Short mmCIF file of C-alpha atoms and ligand atoms in Angstrom, two decimals:
data_model
loop_
_atom_site.label_atom_id
_atom_site.label_comp_id
_atom_site.label_asym_id
_atom_site.label_seq_id
_atom_site.Cartn_x
_atom_site.Cartn_y
_atom_site.Cartn_z
CA UNK Y 1 124.82 69.01 175.97
CA UNK Y 2 124.49 65.28 176.23
CA UNK Y 3 126.16 63.25 173.53
CA UNK Y 4 126.17 59.47 173.82
CA UNK Y 5 127.63 58.26 177.12
CA UNK Y 6 130.47 59.62 179.22
CA UNK Y 7 132.28 56.35 178.63
CA UNK Y 8 131.98 56.82 174.86
CA UNK Y 9 133.11 60.43 175.06
CA UNK Y 10 136.14 59.50 177.14
CA UNK Y 11 136.99 56.75 174.67
CA UNK Y 12 137.08 59.44 171.97
CA UNK Y 13 139.42 61.76 173.84
CA UNK Y 14 142.17 63.36 171.77
CA UNK Y 15 145.43 63.14 173.70
CA UNK Y 16 148.74 64.95 173.53
CA UNK Y 17 152.16 63.29 173.82
CA UNK Y 18 155.00 65.81 174.02
CA UNK Y 19 157.82 63.57 175.17
CA UNK Y 20 159.69 64.36 171.95
CA UNK Y 21 159.92 68.03 172.94
CA UNK Y 22 161.88 67.25 176.11
CA UNK Y 23 165.54 66.79 176.96
CA UNK Y 24 164.90 63.17 177.92
CA UNK Y 25 164.43 62.43 174.22
CA UNK Y 26 166.20 65.34 172.52
CA UNK Y 27 169.15 65.91 174.85
CA UNK Y 28 170.28 69.53 174.82
CA UNK Y 29 167.92 70.26 171.92
CA UNK Y 30 164.89 69.61 174.14
CA UNK Y 31 163.16 71.42 176.93
CA UNK Y 32 164.13 70.67 180.51
CA UNK Y 33 161.41 70.47 183.15
CA UNK Y 34 162.90 73.67 184.57
CA UNK Y 35 162.54 75.46 181.24
CA UNK Y 36 158.89 74.41 180.88
CA UNK Y 37 158.22 75.35 184.50
CA UNK Y 38 159.56 78.84 183.76
CA UNK Y 39 156.51 79.36 181.53
CA UNK Y 40 154.06 78.55 184.32
CA UNK Y 41 153.33 82.16 185.27
CA UNK Y 42 152.84 83.27 181.66
CA UNK Y 43 150.64 80.23 181.00
CA UNK Y 44 148.48 80.89 184.05
CA UNK Y 45 148.09 84.51 183.01
CA UNK Y 46 147.08 83.51 179.48
CA UNK Y 47 144.66 80.93 180.82
CA UNK Y 48 143.05 83.53 183.11
CA UNK Y 49 142.83 86.07 180.27
CA UNK Y 50 140.95 83.59 178.07
CA UNK Y 51 138.76 82.41 180.95
CA UNK Y 52 137.81 85.93 182.00
CA UNK Y 53 137.04 87.07 178.47
CA UNK Y 54 135.19 84.03 177.20
CA UNK Y 55 132.16 84.94 175.16
CA UNK Y 56 132.94 88.65 174.98
CA UNK Y 57 131.82 89.85 171.57
CA UNK Y 58 133.74 93.11 171.82
CA UNK Y 59 136.98 91.08 172.10
CA UNK Y 60 135.96 88.66 169.34
CA UNK Y 61 135.79 85.82 171.82
CA UNK Y 62 132.21 84.78 171.10
CA UNK Y 63 133.51 81.56 169.51
CA UNK Y 64 134.11 80.05 172.97
CA UNK Y 65 130.34 79.78 173.49
CA UNK Y 66 129.39 78.28 170.13
CA UNK Y 67 129.24 74.73 171.49
CA UNK Y 68 126.53 75.84 173.93
CA UNK Y 69 124.37 78.61 172.50
CA UNK Y 70 123.11 77.35 169.14
CA UNK Y 71 120.33 74.90 169.93
CA UNK Y 72 117.70 76.70 167.86
CA UNK Y 73 120.11 77.56 165.08
CA UNK Y 74 121.18 73.93 164.81
CA UNK Y 75 117.55 72.81 164.56
CA UNK Y 76 116.92 75.40 161.84
CA UNK Y 77 120.08 74.40 159.96
CA UNK Y 78 119.08 70.74 160.04
CA UNK Y 79 115.69 71.61 158.53
CA UNK Y 80 117.28 73.74 155.80
CA UNK Y 81 119.85 71.03 155.08
CA UNK Y 82 117.09 68.47 154.67
CA UNK Y 83 115.30 70.62 152.13
CA UNK Y 84 118.55 71.48 150.30
CA UNK Y 85 119.33 67.76 150.01
CA UNK Y 86 115.86 67.13 148.63
CA UNK Y 87 115.80 70.00 146.16
CA UNK Y 88 119.32 70.44 144.79
CA UNK Y 89 121.90 68.44 142.86
CA UNK Y 90 124.78 70.77 143.75
CA UNK Y 91 125.76 72.87 146.76
CA UNK Y 92 128.33 75.60 146.16
CA UNK Y 93 129.95 77.68 148.88
CA UNK Y 94 131.09 81.14 147.78
CA UNK Y 95 133.55 82.58 150.29
CA UNK Y 96 137.21 82.98 151.09
CA UNK Y 97 139.58 82.70 154.07
CA UNK Y 98 137.71 81.91 157.26
CA UNK Y 99 134.50 81.66 155.26
CA UNK Y 100 135.81 78.80 153.13
CA UNK Y 101 138.62 76.90 154.83
CA UNK Y 102 136.35 75.43 157.50
CA UNK Y 103 133.74 74.03 155.08
CA UNK Y 104 136.53 72.58 152.89
CA UNK Y 105 138.20 71.03 155.93
CA UNK Y 106 135.04 69.40 157.33
CA UNK Y 107 134.03 68.11 153.87
CA UNK Y 108 137.40 66.48 153.37
CA UNK Y 109 137.60 65.17 156.94
CA UNK Y 110 134.21 63.54 157.21
CA UNK Y 111 133.05 62.71 153.70
CA UNK Y 112 134.21 60.11 151.21
CA UNK Y 113 137.49 61.26 149.64
CA UNK Y 114 135.88 60.98 146.18
CA UNK Y 115 132.47 62.16 147.34
CA UNK Y 116 131.55 64.07 144.20
CA UNK Y 117 132.37 61.07 142.01
CA UNK Y 118 130.01 58.76 143.89
CA UNK Y 119 126.56 58.06 142.44
CA UNK Y 120 123.78 60.06 144.19
CA UNK Y 121 122.52 56.99 146.05
CA UNK Y 122 125.88 56.65 147.77
CA UNK Y 123 126.16 60.33 148.70
CA UNK Y 124 124.29 61.83 151.66
CA UNK Y 125 123.91 65.19 149.93
CA UNK Y 126 124.33 67.12 146.69
CA UNK Y 127 127.67 67.44 144.94
CA UNK Y 128 129.76 69.91 146.90
CA UNK Y 129 132.11 72.68 145.79
CA UNK Y 130 133.81 75.55 147.61
CA UNK Y 131 134.94 78.46 145.45
CA UNK Y 132 137.62 80.22 147.48
CA UNK Y 133 139.43 82.03 144.72
CA UNK Y 134 138.80 84.37 141.83
CA UNK Y 135 140.82 82.43 139.33
CA UNK Y 136 138.77 82.81 136.13
CA UNK Y 137 139.65 79.30 135.02
CA UNK Y 138 138.25 77.87 138.22
CA UNK Y 139 135.00 79.78 137.82
CA UNK Y 140 134.68 78.70 134.19
CA UNK Y 141 135.35 75.10 135.15
CA UNK Y 142 132.84 75.19 137.99
CA UNK Y 143 130.19 76.42 135.62
CA UNK Y 144 131.02 73.52 133.32
CA UNK Y 145 130.06 70.98 136.00
CA UNK Y 146 127.01 72.50 137.70
CA UNK Y 147 123.52 73.40 136.50
CA UNK Y 148 122.60 76.79 138.02
CA UNK Y 149 118.91 75.99 138.41
CA UNK Y 150 119.80 72.81 140.30
CA UNK Y 151 122.37 74.49 142.55
CA UNK Y 152 122.10 75.98 146.00
CA UNK Y 153 124.69 78.77 146.45
CA UNK Y 154 125.70 79.52 150.03
CA UNK Y 155 127.31 82.97 150.00
CA UNK Y 156 129.40 83.32 153.16
CA UNK Y 157 130.86 86.69 154.07
CA UNK Y 158 130.81 88.42 157.42
CA UNK Y 159 131.49 91.82 155.91
CA UNK Y 160 129.72 91.35 152.61
CA UNK Y 161 132.49 93.55 151.26
CA UNK Y 162 135.10 90.99 150.31
CA UNK Y 163 135.92 91.53 146.62
CA UNK Y 164 136.46 87.84 145.93
CA UNK Y 165 133.18 86.63 147.41
CA UNK Y 166 131.15 89.48 145.99
CA UNK Y 167 132.67 88.91 142.54
CA UNK Y 168 131.59 85.29 142.74
CA UNK Y 169 128.15 86.41 143.84
CA UNK Y 170 127.84 88.80 140.87
CA UNK Y 171 128.72 85.97 138.50
CA UNK Y 172 126.11 83.69 140.05
CA UNK Y 173 123.47 86.42 140.19
CA UNK Y 174 123.93 87.07 136.49
CA UNK Y 175 123.80 83.36 135.76
CA UNK Y 176 120.60 82.80 137.71
CA UNK Y 177 118.92 85.83 136.15
CA UNK Y 178 119.85 84.68 132.65
CA UNK Y 179 118.49 81.22 133.44
CA UNK Y 180 115.26 82.78 134.71
CA UNK Y 181 115.75 81.30 138.18
CA UNK Y 182 114.48 83.39 141.12
CA UNK Y 183 117.61 84.27 143.09
CA UNK Y 184 115.88 83.82 146.44
CA UNK Y 185 115.12 80.17 145.59
CA UNK Y 186 118.74 79.18 145.05
CA UNK Y 187 120.76 81.41 147.36
CA UNK Y 188 121.44 81.29 151.10
CA UNK Y 189 123.45 84.02 152.81
CA UNK Y 190 125.62 83.59 155.91
CA UNK Y 191 126.62 87.02 157.14
CA UNK Y 192 126.65 89.57 159.95
CA UNK Y 193 123.45 89.98 161.96
CA UNK Y 194 122.74 93.48 160.65
CA UNK Y 195 125.66 95.07 158.87
CA UNK Y 196 127.11 94.63 155.41
CA UNK Y 197 126.17 94.32 151.78
CA UNK Y 198 124.60 90.87 151.98
CA UNK Y 199 122.04 92.28 154.41
CA UNK Y 200 121.37 95.15 152.00
CA UNK Y 201 120.87 92.66 149.17
CA UNK Y 202 118.63 90.47 151.33
CA UNK Y 203 116.52 93.53 152.15
CA UNK Y 204 116.02 94.17 148.42
CA UNK Y 205 114.48 90.71 148.22
CA UNK Y 206 112.10 91.58 151.07
CA UNK Y 207 113.46 88.94 153.40
CA UNK Y 208 112.86 86.13 150.90
CA UNK Y 209 116.52 85.09 150.88
CA UNK Y 210 117.31 82.68 153.70
CA UNK Y 211 119.99 84.25 155.90
CA UNK Y 212 122.11 82.75 158.66
CA UNK Y 213 124.02 84.90 161.11
CA UNK Y 214 127.75 84.91 161.59
CA UNK Y 215 127.64 86.12 165.20
CA UNK Y 216 129.18 89.41 166.28
CA UNK Y 217 131.96 88.06 168.43
CA UNK Y 218 133.10 85.41 165.95
CA UNK Y 219 135.83 86.22 163.44
CA UNK Y 220 136.19 84.36 160.15
CA UNK Y 221 138.93 81.96 161.20
CA UNK Y 222 137.07 81.05 164.39
CA UNK Y 223 133.75 80.53 162.60
CA UNK Y 224 133.66 76.86 161.62
CA UNK Y 225 131.41 75.93 164.53
CA UNK Y 226 128.77 78.57 163.69
CA UNK Y 227 126.48 78.56 160.61
CA UNK Y 228 129.52 79.23 158.38
CA UNK Y 229 130.59 75.64 158.86
CA UNK Y 230 127.47 74.04 160.26
CA UNK Y 231 125.20 74.60 157.26
CA UNK Y 232 127.55 73.14 154.62
CA UNK Y 233 128.38 70.28 157.00
CA UNK Y 234 124.71 69.53 157.65
CA UNK Y 235 123.97 69.55 153.91
CA UNK Y 236 126.68 66.90 153.57
CA UNK Y 237 125.01 64.80 156.24
CA UNK Y 238 127.76 65.44 158.79
CA UNK Y 239 126.65 65.08 162.42
CA UNK Y 240 126.82 68.75 163.43
CA UNK Y 241 125.57 68.05 166.95
CA UNK Y 242 128.52 65.69 167.27
CA UNK Y 243 130.91 68.41 166.08
CA UNK Y 244 129.63 70.80 168.74
CA UNK Y 245 129.59 68.08 171.42
CA UNK Y 246 133.24 67.29 170.62
CA UNK Y 247 134.13 70.97 170.95
CA UNK Y 248 132.31 71.16 174.30
CA UNK Y 249 134.12 68.03 175.47
CA UNK Y 250 137.52 69.51 174.62
CA UNK Y 251 136.47 72.71 176.35
CA UNK Y 252 135.66 70.69 179.49
CA UNK Y 253 139.11 69.10 179.38
CA UNK Y 254 140.81 72.47 179.04
CA UNK Y 255 139.36 74.03 182.20
CA UNK Y 256 142.59 73.75 184.19
CA UNK Y 257 145.37 76.33 184.39
CA UNK Y 258 147.89 73.54 184.76
CA UNK Y 259 149.97 72.75 181.68
CA UNK Y 260 149.94 69.10 182.70
CA UNK Y 261 146.14 68.96 182.63
CA UNK Y 262 145.14 71.29 179.80
CA UNK Y 263 146.28 70.04 176.37
CA UNK Y 264 145.51 73.32 174.56
CA UNK Y 265 147.54 75.26 177.11
CA UNK Y 266 150.35 72.70 176.89
CA UNK Y 267 150.44 73.05 173.08
CA UNK Y 268 150.49 76.85 173.38
CA UNK Y 269 153.34 76.77 175.89
CA UNK Y 270 155.35 74.29 173.81
CA UNK Y 271 154.92 76.40 170.68
CA UNK Y 272 155.63 79.74 172.38
CA UNK Y 273 158.68 78.33 174.18
CA UNK Y 274 159.89 76.88 170.88
CA UNK Y 275 159.31 80.18 169.06
CA UNK Y 276 161.28 81.99 171.74
CA UNK Y 277 164.17 79.68 170.86
CA UNK Y 278 164.00 80.40 167.15
CA UNK Y 279 161.60 77.72 165.99
CA UNK Y 280 159.91 79.98 163.50
CA UNK Y 281 158.27 77.25 161.48
CA UNK Y 282 155.38 75.12 162.73
CA UNK Y 283 154.72 72.05 160.63
CA UNK Y 284 151.27 70.48 160.88
CA UNK Y 285 151.55 66.91 159.66
CA UNK Y 286 148.46 64.72 159.71
CA UNK Y 287 148.90 61.06 158.82
CA UNK Y 288 145.51 60.94 157.19
CA UNK Y 289 144.27 62.12 153.83
CA UNK Y 290 141.03 63.08 155.55
CA UNK Y 291 142.92 65.57 157.70
CA UNK Y 292 144.91 67.16 154.88
CA UNK Y 293 142.74 70.28 154.85
CA UNK Y 294 142.63 70.50 158.63
CA UNK Y 295 146.28 71.48 158.25
CA UNK Y 296 145.18 74.21 155.79
CA UNK Y 297 142.53 75.48 158.19
CA UNK Y 298 145.05 75.46 161.05
CA UNK Y 299 147.58 77.39 158.95
CA UNK Y 300 145.17 80.30 158.59
CA UNK Y 301 144.17 80.20 162.24
CA UNK Y 302 147.77 80.20 163.46
CA UNK Y 303 149.24 82.60 160.89
CA UNK Y 304 146.55 85.29 160.84
CA UNK Y 305 146.08 85.20 164.60
CA UNK Y 306 149.69 85.31 165.75
CA UNK Y 307 151.48 87.23 162.99
CA UNK Y 308 151.42 90.66 164.62
CA UNK Y 309 153.75 93.66 164.94
CA UNK Y 310 152.37 95.40 168.01
CA UNK Y 311 151.42 94.29 171.51
CA UNK Y 312 148.18 95.19 173.24
CA UNK Y 313 150.20 97.85 175.10
CA UNK Y 314 151.25 99.42 171.82
CA UNK Y 315 154.83 98.12 171.98
CA UNK Y 316 156.43 97.08 168.68
CA UNK Y 317 156.93 93.35 168.26
CA UNK Y 318 157.19 90.95 165.36
CA UNK Y 319 155.78 87.66 166.53
CA UNK Y 320 154.27 84.63 164.88
CA UNK Y 321 155.35 81.33 163.45
CA UNK Y 322 155.13 80.29 159.81
CA UNK Y 323 152.74 77.35 159.64
CA UNK Y 324 153.48 74.71 157.04
CA UNK Y 325 151.17 71.93 155.97
CA UNK Y 326 152.64 68.56 155.35
CA UNK Y 327 150.90 65.27 154.70
CA UNK Y 328 152.08 61.96 156.07
CA UNK Y 329 153.27 59.79 154.43
CA UNK Y 330 153.22 61.69 151.13
CA UNK Y 331 155.53 64.47 152.30
CA UNK Y 332 158.03 62.08 153.85
CA UNK Y 333 159.17 61.83 150.25
CA UNK Y 334 159.46 65.58 149.76
CA UNK Y 335 159.81 67.63 152.97
CA UNK Y 336 161.06 65.32 155.71
CA UNK Y 337 164.68 65.46 154.48
CA UNK Y 338 164.60 69.18 155.30
CA UNK Y 339 162.93 68.62 158.64
CA UNK Y 340 165.53 66.07 159.74
CA UNK Y 341 168.71 67.71 158.47
CA UNK Y 342 167.93 71.35 157.69
CA UNK Y 343 167.94 74.28 160.12
CA UNK Y 344 166.79 73.69 163.68
CA UNK Y 345 163.92 76.09 163.16
CA UNK Y 346 160.84 73.85 163.21
CA UNK Y 347 158.35 72.17 165.49
CA UNK Y 348 156.42 69.32 163.91
CA UNK Y 349 152.91 68.51 165.14
CA UNK Y 350 151.80 65.04 164.14
CA UNK Y 351 148.10 64.24 163.93
CA UNK Y 352 147.96 60.49 164.37
CA UNK Y 353 144.91 58.30 164.03
CA UNK Y 354 144.77 55.33 166.37
CA UNK Y 355 142.15 53.73 164.17
CA UNK Y 356 141.39 54.43 160.51
CA UNK Y 357 137.88 54.27 159.10
CA UNK Y 358 138.73 51.00 157.38
CA UNK Y 359 141.25 48.21 157.36
CA UNK Y 360 142.93 47.41 154.08
CA UNK Y 361 144.93 44.18 154.04
CA UNK Y 362 148.09 44.05 151.97
CA UNK Y 363 147.90 40.87 149.92
CA UNK Y 364 150.75 38.36 149.81
CA UNK Y 365 152.67 38.27 146.56
CA UNK Y 366 156.10 38.57 144.94
CA UNK Y 367 157.27 35.85 147.36
CA UNK Y 368 160.60 35.48 145.57
CA UNK Y 369 161.44 39.16 146.19
CA UNK Y 370 161.89 39.54 149.96
CA UNK Y 371 162.10 43.37 149.65
CA UNK Y 372 158.47 43.37 148.54
CA UNK Y 373 157.14 40.15 150.07
CA UNK Y 374 157.62 41.37 153.67
CA UNK Y 375 154.71 43.80 153.16
CA UNK Y 376 152.20 41.03 152.44
CA UNK Y 377 150.06 40.01 155.40
CA UNK Y 378 150.26 43.43 157.04
CA UNK Y 379 147.56 46.08 156.63
CA UNK Y 380 147.81 49.57 155.16
CA UNK Y 381 146.83 50.89 158.59
CA UNK Y 382 149.84 49.15 160.11
CA UNK Y 383 152.06 50.57 157.41
CA UNK Y 384 150.92 54.19 157.73
CA UNK Y 385 151.11 54.01 161.55
CA UNK Y 386 154.58 52.47 161.39
CA UNK Y 387 155.73 55.23 159.04
CA UNK Y 388 154.26 57.86 161.37
CA UNK Y 389 156.10 56.37 164.37
CA UNK Y 390 159.28 55.98 162.32
CA UNK Y 391 159.23 59.62 161.19
CA UNK Y 392 158.72 60.83 164.76
CA UNK Y 393 161.63 58.60 165.80
CA UNK Y 394 163.89 59.88 163.00
CA UNK Y 395 163.13 63.50 163.84
CA UNK Y 396 163.73 62.90 167.53
CA UNK Y 397 167.00 61.09 166.84
CA UNK Y 398 168.08 64.11 164.79
CA UNK Y 399 167.26 66.43 167.71
CA UNK Y 400 164.14 67.92 166.10
CA UNK Y 401 161.22 69.01 168.24
CA UNK Y 402 157.97 67.19 167.55
CA UNK Y 403 154.84 66.20 169.38
CA UNK Y 404 151.78 64.13 168.60
CA UNK Y 405 148.06 64.58 168.99
CA UNK Y 406 146.51 61.11 169.05
CA UNK Y 407 142.98 60.81 167.69
CA UNK Y 408 141.16 57.59 168.65
CA UNK Y 409 139.25 57.66 165.34
CA UNK Y 410 138.06 60.37 163.00
CA UNK Y 411 134.42 61.34 163.41
CA UNK Y 412 132.41 64.53 163.94
CA UNK Y 413 133.04 64.43 167.70
CA UNK Y 414 136.83 64.08 167.49
CA UNK Y 415 136.98 66.70 164.72
CA UNK Y 416 135.07 69.08 167.01
CA UNK Y 417 137.63 68.33 169.73
CA UNK Y 418 140.52 69.17 167.42
CA UNK Y 419 138.97 72.43 166.22
CA UNK Y 420 138.33 73.65 169.73
CA UNK Y 421 141.77 72.56 170.92
CA UNK Y 422 143.48 74.54 168.14
CA UNK Y 423 141.28 77.58 168.72
CA UNK Y 424 142.04 77.58 172.44
CA UNK Y 425 145.74 76.94 171.79
CA UNK Y 426 145.79 79.97 169.49
CA UNK Y 427 143.98 82.17 172.01
CA UNK Y 428 146.41 81.12 174.78
CA UNK Y 429 149.47 81.67 172.59
CA UNK Y 430 148.21 85.12 171.54
CA UNK Y 431 147.61 86.00 175.19
CA UNK Y 432 151.14 84.85 176.05
CA UNK Y 433 152.49 87.24 173.40
CA UNK Y 434 150.11 89.94 174.65
CA UNK Y 435 148.85 90.64 171.13
CA UNK Y 436 145.41 91.04 169.56
CA UNK Y 437 144.87 87.48 168.37
CA UNK Y 438 141.62 88.27 166.64
CA UNK Y 439 142.39 91.11 164.24
CA UNK Y 440 144.16 91.02 160.87
CA UNK Y 441 145.34 94.56 160.01
CA UNK Y 442 148.14 93.19 157.84
CA UNK Y 443 145.62 91.90 155.31
CA UNK Y 444 144.08 95.34 154.83
CA UNK Y 445 146.85 97.03 152.84
CA UNK Y 446 146.57 94.57 149.97
CA UNK Y 447 142.77 94.85 150.01
CA UNK Y 448 142.97 98.66 149.73
CA UNK Y 449 145.48 98.46 146.88
CA UNK Y 450 143.15 96.08 145.01
CA UNK Y 451 140.24 98.52 145.47
CA UNK Y 452 142.43 101.36 144.15
CA UNK Y 453 143.59 99.36 141.12
CA UNK Y 454 139.99 98.53 140.22
CA UNK Y 455 138.82 102.15 140.65
CA UNK Y 456 136.61 101.75 143.75
CA UNK Y 457 135.23 105.08 144.95
CA UNK Y 458 137.14 106.53 147.90
CA UNK Y 459 140.50 105.03 146.92
CA UNK Y 460 141.85 107.79 144.65
CA UNK Y 461 144.63 108.65 147.14
CA UNK Y 462 145.75 105.04 147.28
CA UNK Y 463 145.73 104.93 143.47
CA UNK Y 464 147.97 108.02 143.40
CA UNK Y 465 150.32 106.34 145.86
CA UNK Y 466 150.49 103.25 143.65
CA UNK Y 467 151.06 105.36 140.53
CA UNK Y 468 153.90 107.22 142.22
CA UNK Y 469 155.95 104.10 142.84
CA UNK Y 470 159.39 104.26 141.15
CA UNK Y 471 159.48 102.91 137.62
CA UNK Y 472 160.79 99.37 137.42
CA UNK Y 473 164.36 99.15 136.10
CA UNK Y 474 164.41 97.12 132.90
CA UNK Y 475 167.88 95.74 133.72
CA UNK Y 476 166.35 93.96 136.70
CA UNK Y 477 163.94 92.13 134.43
CA UNK Y 478 165.71 89.18 132.88
O1 PA5 A 1 139.69 85.13 159.28
C1 PA5 A 1 139.25 86.13 158.74
O2 PA5 A 1 138.67 87.02 159.37
C2 PA5 A 1 139.36 86.29 157.24
O3 PA5 A 1 140.04 85.24 156.65
C3 PA5 A 1 137.98 86.39 156.61
O4 PA5 A 1 137.27 85.22 156.89
C4 PA5 A 1 138.06 86.60 155.10
O5 PA5 A 1 138.84 87.73 154.80
C5 PA5 A 1 136.68 86.75 154.50
O6 PA5 A 1 136.02 87.82 155.10
P1 PA5 A 1 134.45 87.97 154.97
O7 PA5 A 1 133.82 86.86 155.72
O8 PA5 A 1 134.15 89.31 155.56
O9 PA5 A 1 134.12 87.93 153.51
#
């Protein structure tokens, strides 16, 4: 895929600096070259596993090919987006987990931070909302700010069986019917190619509901670069070809089995090596409000993919790292005290912008108060970058592992790079632990219990199990 010039693409390259993970900077709290070299065999094996299984739907590795195999889909999405922008005042995504975190993340990363408050002439698309919960207050409040007839609802669910999403759909269906609006005019489904309830519903409408496919080999948390993320992004006027080109570019950079040449593999090795030494918490700390929800998206990717209790060989294990989102500089004033002086159980990943979307000069003033006056004449960009560097320095001085991903500037291309880097990093790390990175059996138990509590057919046994739990002791309730 060609995207601008090679020179431009190279100038947009996201780079990794992991000096602050090494003994040169952390003394005995850091990795020696020998220690990192000891991971070479495992890293090469993980690299080969991912390389050999790229694109295999049966292993849920179809996401590796998304930057390359969606030409027609992208063209179709761009057409749909154009008509959605023309016809609707509001665009609402109904979905949860992997079907919601990506759209939220891209919206926040690449649109105005107060997008919905801008007048229509200053927005590229309709007002945008993602409903990723079943909090009744949130649903009520959404309905207070949209007009159903003027709203396009994008229902995103691979299974079509997720209680949260289908509850939201039932609410919207009822609303549209009561308003006398033909459902097929205001609803778009993104779902499995053939299976699931959304396909059954679409069939009832004789194919009149527009449907996009969430491809077979793509799991929810790896789905941002397929129609799950591309349609909402296109509606918002985000350059979706740029997103995919950025992902392809990162893919091209990560074609080496050498840790020194493949940033995703290097990140995986650093994190796995750190986990093996008790760093059970991974902090993702962007110094950018636009990247706040990238940390959220990453948390799901990392937690749901790596938190597993059995290896691919059936051996018991309890692996994974608790991802924590933290926003620079905001969380310097809440969490960084813990990171610098608390337990040595964390690795901090900084996401650092080399250039922000705008400059904002700090005016001179308060000249008789030197404590304040020194700020005047600098820019807010200088301040946030200085605070980022200072926090990395303070952590390093305190012997705390941290590394930085430098982003030349934030745009669709560099966001695509970051998404693909994190997806590859996760696949490599999972392969190093020899686990199934792409399933989520631990989420199922809670889902089944919910079905039983709400009386879904086929869950009577589960209901009995829940009813037979010991009675709660009143003395433990204070
Ligand atoms: O990553 C995942 O697979 C999950 O978070 C799913 O995206 C989430 O449970 C929603 O599932 P579905 O798309 O089937 O409604």
